[in-house]
Amino acid sequence: MDLNALRTANPDHWSKATAIRALTLDAVAAANSGHSGMPMGMADVATVLFENHLKFDAANPLWPDRDRFILSAGHGSMLIYSLLHLVGDAQFPIEEIKNFRQMGARTAGHPENFLADAIETTTGPLGQGIANSVGFAMAEEIQRATYGKKVVDHFTYVIAGDGCLMEGVSQEAITLAGRHQLSKLIVMWDNNNITIDGPVTLSDRTDQVTRFESAGWHVIEIDGHNPAEIDAALTEARKSDKPSMIACKTHIALGHAAQDTSKGHGALTDPDQMAAAKAAYGWTTAPFEVPSDVKAAWEEIGKRGAAEREAWEERFDKMPRAKRETFNRALALDAPKKLSATIKAFKKQMSETAPKLATRASSEKTLEVINPIMPETVGGSADLTGSNNTKTSDLGVFDTDNRAGRYVYWGVREHGMSSAMNGMALHGGVRPYGGTFMCFTDYARPAMRLAALMQVPSVFVMTHDSIGLGEDGPTHQPVEHLAISRATPNTYVFRPADTIETAEAWEIALTAKKTPSVLSLTRQGLPTVRLEHKNNNMVEKGAYVLADSDGKRQVILIATGSEVHLAMQAREMLQAEGVGTRVVSMPCMELFAAQDEAYRKRILPGGAVRVGVEAGVQMGWDRWLFGERGKANKAAFVGMDRFGASAPAEELFEKFGITAQGVADAAKALL
Amino acid sequence: MDLNALRTANPDHWSKATAIRALTLDAVAAANSGHSGMPMGMADVATVLFENHLKFDAANPLWPDRDRFILSAGHGSMLIYSLLHLVGDAQFPIEEIKNFRQMGARTAGHPENFLADAIETTTGPLGQGIANSVGFAMAEEIQRATYGKKVVDHFTYVIAGDGCLMEGVSQEAITLAGRHQLSKLIVMWDNNNITIDGPVTLSDRTDQVTRFESAGWHVIEIDGHNPAEIDAALTEARKSDKPSMIACKTHIALGHAAQDTSKGHGALTDPDQMAAAKAAYGWTTAPFEVPSDVKAAWEEIGKRGAAEREAWEERFDKMPRAKRETFNRALALDAPKKLSATIKAFKKQMSETAPKLATRASSEKTLEVINPIMPETVGGSADLTGSNNTKTSDLGVFDTDNRAGRYVYWGVREHGMSSAMNGMALHGGVRPYGGTFMCFTDYARPAMRLAALMQVPSVFVMTHDSIGLGEDGPTHQPVEHLAISRATPNTYVFRPADTIETAEAWEIALTAKKTPSVLSLTRQGLPTVRLEHKNNNMVEKGAYVLADSDGKRQVILIATGSEVHLAMQAREMLQAEGVGTRVVSMPCMELFAAQDEAYRKRILPGGAVRVGVEAGVQMGWDRWLFGERGKANKAAFVGMDRFGASAPAEELFEKFGITAQGVADAAKALL
């Protein structure tokens, strides 16, 4: 590249973009770690985006109608940190840049949404940002249809790299965006033909233009270092009635000795090469120093949206009060006041009528009372609507001609769905839940983990949660998936035993602000076990005594979900033989672990043998069986120690010994 | 559809295809469960494939040079079961068809490779079959280049549905196949425009033809009920120098009242509708009865390949003996005789030189001695070759001009890589291993679970296995991933402490026949802890005493991987204070659990407090800390109870308290 030509053609642009390049080089060198090449390659595109297109106000990064900027190629984090520093975001003083990748800095290795207001999402695991962005754009469409474009009218801009586009989830994302004609979604592809192992062509020769067009996108190809072309492309993209992909031909590590090489992807810290690059840029200030005129120009950009934001606030204030309140309440993730009373009334009715229902049907029944009073919920399923029971009567279907629809047919895209749900939650104003078979937690895992890490309350409705799924067999029968979700920090895993526990789990899931939930629900019918109505949400305690022993307590049976009624039957058998037996229902281990020791001891006192019952692996149970630190019990577990099989469900429970008799026998063997 | 026209145009074809439809209807009705519509829709395509193209010999389903037939749309399992019954596969008598989806039948809900010889892979989780098939086709290329096309020369045929093509992994698969011009891979897309939730267009409007073309495929569009078109397309596809996709326009549940509806996807069991469909087919025999002439015609098809197989055997016998032996040895998954001695010699050298190495580098060092003597290994990485240390000097790179290359640059496709690795292993003759960061276990999960379920010994090389990854931060730091893999049945999870344990782990992984392995390897350097050479493979026992107590044993420290040397340092501290301390290295919990009780007790006797140390979550550890059934110890765990952070690795270990001092303190607190 002839840097001089670039510089002289557009000197103002050049110095602004070069500030990003210089800060990137300096920060990576100070950290001796990081990725220099991507920010250096995409600096021109980002500069034009921020200068002429992105609607934002650096002083108010949480302004609800801001455009969203998502750095899907999260390893290039110094791009967004540089931008935020330059535009004057108060959370990004130069000290943060100097502290890149150090303990406690906001400038983490990859952008982390929970560390700074202006970071919309956490990226780094490739493909997640572009998949999140579909949810951002959908949430914008839903909100715009709900509140009107005077109040909601913004774009979602994404920078994605070759790695993002190679990940399978990107295909799920772009086909969703194409299907729904999310015209306010604009992806800028950093087309630099470099990955870590070498040129992209080493592992991929996809024609990305045709690929995006096949999914219904508008595609524009440009020179990613030409500000006029960048600007024209963004203008064109904003006018398109399709989602747009701008293929930006760029040079990774522009101007550095490592330009256009895979070495350029990583940390460029050689002092001489840095000096040479800066000299080629015509950049003469000391490390971390931005010339004051350049910084001032960037700060003007940071203020560009202030007037627009103020005008928006005036418009917002003119909305009817009820609408404003709902908008703000949903944005703050506050549940509607009516929710608690609604759930209580529903529970009371269920205790009285004691229906026999699969908990997936219990979940639908619960949603039928929640969705009408909680307009921010957005449901969906990965092509298993009738099986996941996620669609209630009043939601309407999200589609090109019904943007206010609150139900999404996600198609066979568990990963894309989950990642887009996270995007919706991050966008704010909507509360997403989505369903698939629990076994396909495997497909959704990258997004489920990120929900936990990002602290967003997405709700994953996982039905067919054990061998109770029956004939579809071991490919569809979860065995280890409860353990997988429970092993993940900051995740509520609910396995309710009946309709009442299901309703309580939903109440917690839909009032959580920083924790995602996994609802583990059955295919098969279950009796109601909570026959006595309690106003309190018992699931909130994680575990509670469902039935206490008659006489001296010799046995404690601890069970979850579909195995609670087996424990209740086993208790009958044991009591009939004079063995005092308590049944503890444990619908949420994480919440039980969070109770104080006194409560935990009250529910699980010493001096009795314990049997855990769950149609899954033992991993995660030993704490409750053998006791917590330094305390111990005689205990056994009735569950699965291998994959399931294809056969009718009842036969499978017999085959694997997960029966009331099996539980009673296990208890007696310990006495 | 005018069934009568179809029938009269090709009466012989019609009756053969209709046998599939009738058996499907009967089996699903008997099971009252299953998926009728897909086999009914794809019966014509499958019939032409089996009759005129597929190279197979029903009497010898394991003939190494057979064409592979993969039913990626695994819910349509009655298609393959019908075919196998009809062609006379001895494992599929009519009783198996009658027993569809029942306990112990080979005719499981979805095709399971471990239940029948002719079932090449386990499908059902959508997209897996098509992703496996890339590995099948690569293995064929590698073997053909190695042994010559007289001995290896076969196609891989795949039937994939709309669901397969919507899953993101399909994009990873088709772009890999296109990149590598896998011309012997032929995908037949069941283009019926129906998914469970409704028409495909409800959730997807991708132009699949353009999409496949963008990935470098040859695409042919046909009427999937016209035998001449099907035949011509298969002929054309076999001649193409690209992978081919045949878009077969079909009618799901052809001829049934539910034709062309999402209801047709499921179990069609209404007796009147079944009778009407059979009448429309002109099918008059009793349930499960195939007219003898039709059965005879199908059995002829089953014998079609016998002569070709015999000719192949003659050619095979003419190969040099050494080549034949290697071919058969690799196919049988027998390790070369030299492997054991090679590993022993390597271990001895390492004990003597005691290098300080990251275990990812230990792994590379080990592979440098293994790969030259084990020509069946095929390595690779999902674009992290230099980080995963998976490439050794002699492998050569698999490419269009080097089909014998044994190293695959998989690109940023963790899921596609893992699924293709499974396909390679299922094809046979090669032993795949592939690397990524351990955190991206999340992306690979669906394939890693299937490796375990399918009983194939794929080796997943997972480096950067803890907060020791450092600055890249929590998106890249595994915390729960050891627990996730350990929760999965039939999976070896190895976390070696040094080069010697790494070599031992590799030996087990590469001699396993039915169990996949996960190697959990560090980014950071570790000292050699096994300073005294042992001929025995100590990892094989799962856990062993690395250093015993001086004096009375008061403490047992149990550690894995990068925390073993911390435990050794903690032991020094404790012994200095007179506290007798044993250190147990536990590189593989699954293998330790498989030892007899006497061994387990010898390693972990009672009467001492226990401290577990691992830079991951506690889940999975309680069994070893608090004791097995009915026995108990005072114990503590030093590890992670939350996500990590972005900072230099040493600072992170300090911050989270995973230090020698922390371990010693935890032990003392228990005394």
CSV table of C-alpha atoms in Angstrom, one decimal, chain A residues 340-590:
chain,number,residue,atom,x,y,z
A,340,SER,CA,-46.3,-11.9,41.5
A,341,ALA,CA,-50.0,-12.0,42.2
A,342,THR,CA,-50.7,-13.6,38.8
A,343,ILE,CA,-48.3,-16.4,39.6
A,344,LYS,CA,-49.7,-16.9,43.1
A,345,ALA,CA,-53.3,-17.1,41.8
A,346,PHE,CA,-52.2,-19.6,39.1
A,347,LYS,CA,-50.4,-21.7,41.7
A,348,LYS,CA,-53.4,-21.8,43.9
A,349,GLN,CA,-55.6,-23.0,41.1
A,350,MET,CA,-53.0,-25.7,40.2
A,351,SER,CA,-52.8,-26.9,43.8
A,352,GLU,CA,-56.5,-27.2,43.8
A,353,THR,CA,-57.0,-28.9,40.4
A,354,ALA,CA,-53.7,-30.9,40.6
A,355,PRO,CA,-53.4,-31.6,36.9
A,356,LYS,CA,-51.3,-34.3,35.5
A,357,LEU,CA,-49.2,-32.6,32.9
A,358,ALA,CA,-45.8,-32.8,31.3
A,359,THR,CA,-43.8,-29.9,32.6
A,360,ARG,CA,-43.4,-28.6,29.1
A,361,ALA,CA,-47.2,-28.3,29.1
A,362,SER,CA,-47.0,-26.8,32.6
A,363,SER,CA,-44.6,-24.3,31.1
A,364,GLU,CA,-47.1,-23.4,28.3
A,365,LYS,CA,-49.9,-23.1,30.8
A,366,THR,CA,-47.7,-20.7,32.9
A,367,LEU,CA,-46.8,-18.7,29.8
A,368,GLU,CA,-50.4,-18.4,28.9
A,369,VAL,CA,-50.9,-16.3,32.1
A,370,ILE,CA,-47.6,-14.5,32.0
A,371,ASN,CA,-47.3,-13.4,28.4
A,372,PRO,CA,-50.5,-11.3,28.4
A,373,ILE,CA,-49.3,-9.2,31.4
A,374,MET,CA,-45.6,-9.1,30.3
A,375,PRO,CA,-45.5,-7.5,26.9
A,376,GLU,CA,-41.7,-7.6,26.8
A,377,THR,CA,-41.5,-11.4,26.4
A,378,VAL,CA,-40.5,-12.7,23.0
A,379,GLY,CA,-40.8,-16.4,22.6
A,380,GLY,CA,-39.6,-18.9,20.1
A,381,SER,CA,-38.4,-22.3,19.3
A,382,ALA,CA,-35.8,-23.9,17.0
A,383,ASP,CA,-38.4,-25.7,14.9
A,384,LEU,CA,-40.0,-27.6,17.8
A,385,THR,CA,-42.8,-25.2,18.6
A,386,GLY,CA,-45.4,-28.0,19.3
A,387,SER,CA,-42.9,-30.0,21.3
A,388,ASN,CA,-41.4,-27.2,23.3
A,389,ASN,CA,-44.8,-25.7,24.0
A,390,THR,CA,-43.3,-22.2,23.7
A,391,LYS,CA,-46.1,-20.5,21.8
A,392,THR,CA,-49.0,-19.0,23.6
A,393,SER,CA,-52.2,-17.8,22.0
A,394,ASP,CA,-51.7,-14.1,22.1
A,395,LEU,CA,-48.1,-13.6,20.9
A,396,GLY,CA,-48.4,-13.1,17.2
A,397,VAL,CA,-45.7,-14.3,14.9
A,398,PHE,CA,-42.7,-12.1,14.1
A,399,ASP,CA,-42.5,-11.7,10.4
A,400,THR,CA,-41.8,-9.1,7.7
A,401,ASP,CA,-45.4,-8.0,7.8
A,402,ASN,CA,-45.8,-8.3,11.5
A,403,ARG,CA,-42.9,-6.7,13.2
A,404,ALA,CA,-44.8,-6.5,16.5
A,405,GLY,CA,-45.1,-10.3,16.6
A,406,ARG,CA,-43.6,-11.7,19.8
A,407,TYR,CA,-43.0,-15.3,18.6
A,408,VAL,CA,-40.1,-16.3,16.4
A,409,TYR,CA,-39.9,-19.4,14.3
A,410,TRP,CA,-36.2,-19.8,14.6
A,411,GLY,CA,-35.9,-22.7,12.3
A,412,VAL,CA,-33.4,-25.5,12.9
A,413,ARG,CA,-30.9,-23.1,14.4
A,414,GLU,CA,-30.4,-23.8,18.1
A,415,HIS,CA,-27.1,-21.9,18.2
A,416,GLY,CA,-28.2,-19.0,16.1
A,417,MET,CA,-31.4,-18.8,18.2
A,418,SER,CA,-29.6,-18.7,21.5
A,419,SER,CA,-27.1,-16.2,20.3
A,420,ALA,CA,-29.8,-14.0,18.9
A,421,MET,CA,-31.7,-14.3,22.1
A,422,ASN,CA,-28.7,-13.0,23.9
A,423,GLY,CA,-28.6,-10.1,21.4
A,424,MET,CA,-32.2,-9.3,22.1
A,425,ALA,CA,-31.6,-9.3,25.8
A,426,LEU,CA,-28.5,-7.1,25.4
A,427,HIS,CA,-30.4,-4.7,23.2
A,428,GLY,CA,-32.9,-4.3,25.9
A,429,GLY,CA,-36.6,-3.7,26.1
A,430,VAL,CA,-37.5,-7.4,25.4
A,431,ARG,CA,-37.1,-10.6,27.4
A,432,PRO,CA,-36.3,-13.5,25.1
A,433,TYR,CA,-37.1,-17.1,25.8
A,434,GLY,CA,-36.5,-19.9,23.3
A,435,GLY,CA,-36.9,-23.7,23.2
A,436,THR,CA,-35.3,-26.8,21.9
A,437,PHE,CA,-34.8,-30.3,23.1
A,438,MET,CA,-32.5,-30.4,26.1
A,439,CYS,CA,-30.0,-32.7,24.3
A,440,PHE,CA,-29.4,-29.8,21.9
A,441,THR,CA,-28.0,-27.8,24.7
A,442,ASP,CA,-24.9,-29.1,22.9
A,443,TYR,CA,-25.6,-26.9,19.8
A,444,ALA,CA,-26.5,-23.9,21.9
A,445,ARG,CA,-23.6,-24.2,24.4
A,446,PRO,CA,-21.4,-21.4,23.1
A,447,ALA,CA,-24.3,-18.9,23.4
A,448,MET,CA,-25.5,-20.4,26.7
A,449,ARG,CA,-22.1,-19.9,28.3
A,450,LEU,CA,-21.9,-16.4,27.0
A,451,ALA,CA,-25.3,-15.5,28.4
A,452,ALA,CA,-23.9,-16.5,31.8
A,453,LEU,CA,-20.7,-14.6,31.3
A,454,MET,CA,-22.4,-11.6,29.9
A,455,GLN,CA,-25.0,-11.6,32.7
A,456,VAL,CA,-28.1,-11.5,30.5
A,457,PRO,CA,-31.3,-13.2,31.6
A,458,SER,CA,-32.0,-15.2,28.5
A,459,VAL,CA,-34.3,-18.2,29.2
A,460,PHE,CA,-33.5,-21.5,27.6
A,461,VAL,CA,-36.6,-23.7,27.5
A,462,MET,CA,-35.2,-27.2,27.3
A,463,THR,CA,-37.8,-29.9,26.9
A,464,HIS,CA,-37.6,-33.7,26.6
A,465,ASP,CA,-35.1,-33.6,29.4
A,466,SER,CA,-34.3,-37.3,30.0
A,467,ILE,CA,-34.8,-40.8,28.8
A,468,GLY,CA,-38.4,-39.9,29.3
A,469,LEU,CA,-38.1,-38.7,25.7
A,470,GLY,CA,-38.4,-42.4,24.8
A,471,GLU,CA,-38.2,-43.8,21.3
A,472,ASP,CA,-36.1,-41.1,19.6
A,473,GLY,CA,-33.2,-42.7,21.5
A,474,PRO,CA,-29.8,-41.7,22.9
A,475,THR,CA,-29.0,-39.1,20.3
A,476,HIS,CA,-32.0,-37.2,21.7
A,477,GLN,CA,-31.8,-38.2,25.3
A,478,PRO,CA,-29.9,-35.8,27.6
A,479,VAL,CA,-27.9,-37.6,30.2
A,480,GLU,CA,-25.0,-35.2,31.0
A,481,HIS,CA,-26.8,-31.9,30.1
A,482,LEU,CA,-28.0,-31.0,33.6
A,483,ALA,CA,-24.5,-31.4,34.8
A,484,ILE,CA,-23.2,-29.3,31.9
A,485,SER,CA,-25.5,-26.4,32.7
A,486,ARG,CA,-25.0,-26.7,36.4
A,487,ALA,CA,-21.2,-26.6,35.9
A,488,THR,CA,-21.5,-23.2,34.2
A,489,PRO,CA,-21.1,-20.3,36.6
A,490,ASN,CA,-24.0,-17.8,36.9
A,491,THR,CA,-26.7,-20.0,35.5
A,492,TYR,CA,-29.9,-21.1,37.1
A,493,VAL,CA,-30.8,-24.6,36.2
A,494,PHE,CA,-34.4,-25.3,37.0
A,495,ARG,CA,-35.8,-28.8,37.0
A,496,PRO,CA,-39.4,-28.4,38.3
A,497,ALA,CA,-41.4,-31.4,39.5
A,498,ASP,CA,-44.9,-30.2,38.5
A,499,THR,CA,-46.9,-27.2,37.2
A,500,ILE,CA,-46.5,-25.3,40.4
A,501,GLU,CA,-42.7,-25.5,40.5
A,502,THR,CA,-42.7,-24.7,36.8
A,503,ALA,CA,-44.6,-21.5,37.5
A,504,GLU,CA,-42.2,-20.6,40.3
A,505,ALA,CA,-39.2,-21.3,38.1
A,506,TRP,CA,-40.7,-19.0,35.4
A,507,GLU,CA,-41.2,-16.3,37.9
A,508,ILE,CA,-37.6,-16.4,39.0
A,509,ALA,CA,-36.3,-16.6,35.4
A,510,LEU,CA,-38.4,-13.6,34.3
A,511,THR,CA,-37.4,-11.4,37.2
A,512,ALA,CA,-33.7,-12.3,37.1
A,513,LYS,CA,-31.6,-9.4,35.8
A,514,LYS,CA,-28.2,-10.8,35.5
A,515,THR,CA,-28.5,-14.5,35.3
A,516,PRO,CA,-29.8,-16.7,32.5
A,517,SER,CA,-32.0,-19.7,33.2
A,518,VAL,CA,-32.3,-23.2,31.9
A,519,LEU,CA,-35.7,-24.8,32.3
A,520,SER,CA,-35.4,-28.5,32.2
A,521,LEU,CA,-38.9,-29.8,31.3
A,522,THR,CA,-40.3,-33.2,30.6
A,523,ARG,CA,-42.0,-34.7,27.6
A,524,GLN,CA,-43.9,-37.2,29.8
A,525,GLY,CA,-46.9,-36.4,32.0
A,526,LEU,CA,-46.3,-35.9,35.8
A,527,PRO,CA,-48.7,-35.7,38.7
A,528,THR,CA,-48.9,-32.5,40.7
A,529,VAL,CA,-46.8,-33.1,43.8
A,530,ARG,CA,-47.4,-29.7,45.6
A,531,LEU,CA,-50.9,-30.3,46.7
A,532,GLU,CA,-50.9,-27.7,49.5
A,533,HIS,CA,-50.8,-24.1,48.2
A,534,LYS,CA,-48.0,-21.9,49.4
A,535,ASN,CA,-47.9,-18.2,48.6
A,536,ASN,CA,-44.1,-18.3,48.9
A,537,ASN,CA,-42.0,-19.2,45.9
A,538,MET,CA,-40.5,-22.4,47.1
A,539,VAL,CA,-38.2,-22.8,44.1
A,540,GLU,CA,-36.5,-19.6,45.2
A,541,LYS,CA,-34.9,-21.5,48.0
A,542,GLY,CA,-33.6,-24.1,45.6
A,543,ALA,CA,-34.8,-27.0,47.7
A,544,TYR,CA,-37.4,-27.6,50.3
A,545,VAL,CA,-39.2,-30.4,52.2
A,546,LEU,CA,-42.0,-31.6,50.1
A,547,ALA,CA,-43.0,-34.4,52.5
A,548,ASP,CA,-41.5,-35.0,55.9
A,549,SER,CA,-41.0,-38.3,57.6
A,550,ASP,CA,-43.6,-39.9,59.8
A,551,GLY,CA,-41.7,-41.0,62.9
A,552,LYS,CA,-37.9,-41.0,63.3
A,553,ARG,CA,-36.2,-39.7,60.1
A,554,GLN,CA,-34.0,-42.4,58.8
A,555,VAL,CA,-33.9,-41.6,55.1
A,556,ILE,CA,-33.8,-38.4,53.0
A,557,LEU,CA,-34.7,-38.7,49.4
A,558,ILE,CA,-33.6,-35.8,47.3
A,559,ALA,CA,-35.1,-35.6,43.8
A,560,THR,CA,-35.7,-33.2,40.9
A,561,GLY,CA,-38.3,-32.9,38.2
A,562,SER,CA,-39.8,-36.1,36.9
A,563,GLU,CA,-38.2,-38.1,39.6
A,564,VAL,CA,-39.9,-36.3,42.5
A,565,HIS,CA,-43.1,-38.3,42.2
A,566,LEU,CA,-41.0,-41.5,42.2
A,567,ALA,CA,-39.4,-40.3,45.4
A,568,MET,CA,-42.9,-39.7,46.8
A,569,GLN,CA,-43.9,-43.2,45.9
A,570,ALA,CA,-40.7,-44.6,47.4
A,571,ARG,CA,-41.5,-42.7,50.6
A,572,GLU,CA,-44.8,-44.4,50.7
A,573,MET,CA,-43.2,-47.8,50.4
A,574,LEU,CA,-40.5,-47.0,53.0
A,575,GLN,CA,-43.0,-45.5,55.5
A,576,ALA,CA,-45.2,-48.6,55.0
A,577,GLU,CA,-42.2,-50.6,56.3
A,578,GLY,CA,-41.8,-48.2,59.2
A,579,VAL,CA,-38.8,-46.3,57.7
A,580,GLY,CA,-39.3,-42.6,58.4
A,581,THR,CA,-38.6,-40.9,55.1
A,582,ARG,CA,-38.3,-37.2,54.1
A,583,VAL,CA,-38.6,-36.1,50.5
A,584,VAL,CA,-36.7,-33.0,49.4
A,585,SER,CA,-37.6,-31.5,46.1
A,586,MET,CA,-34.5,-29.7,44.7
A,587,PRO,CA,-35.6,-27.8,41.6
A,588,CYS,CA,-32.5,-25.5,41.6
A,589,MET,CA,-29.2,-26.5,43.1
A,590,GLU,CA,-27.6,-23.1,42.5
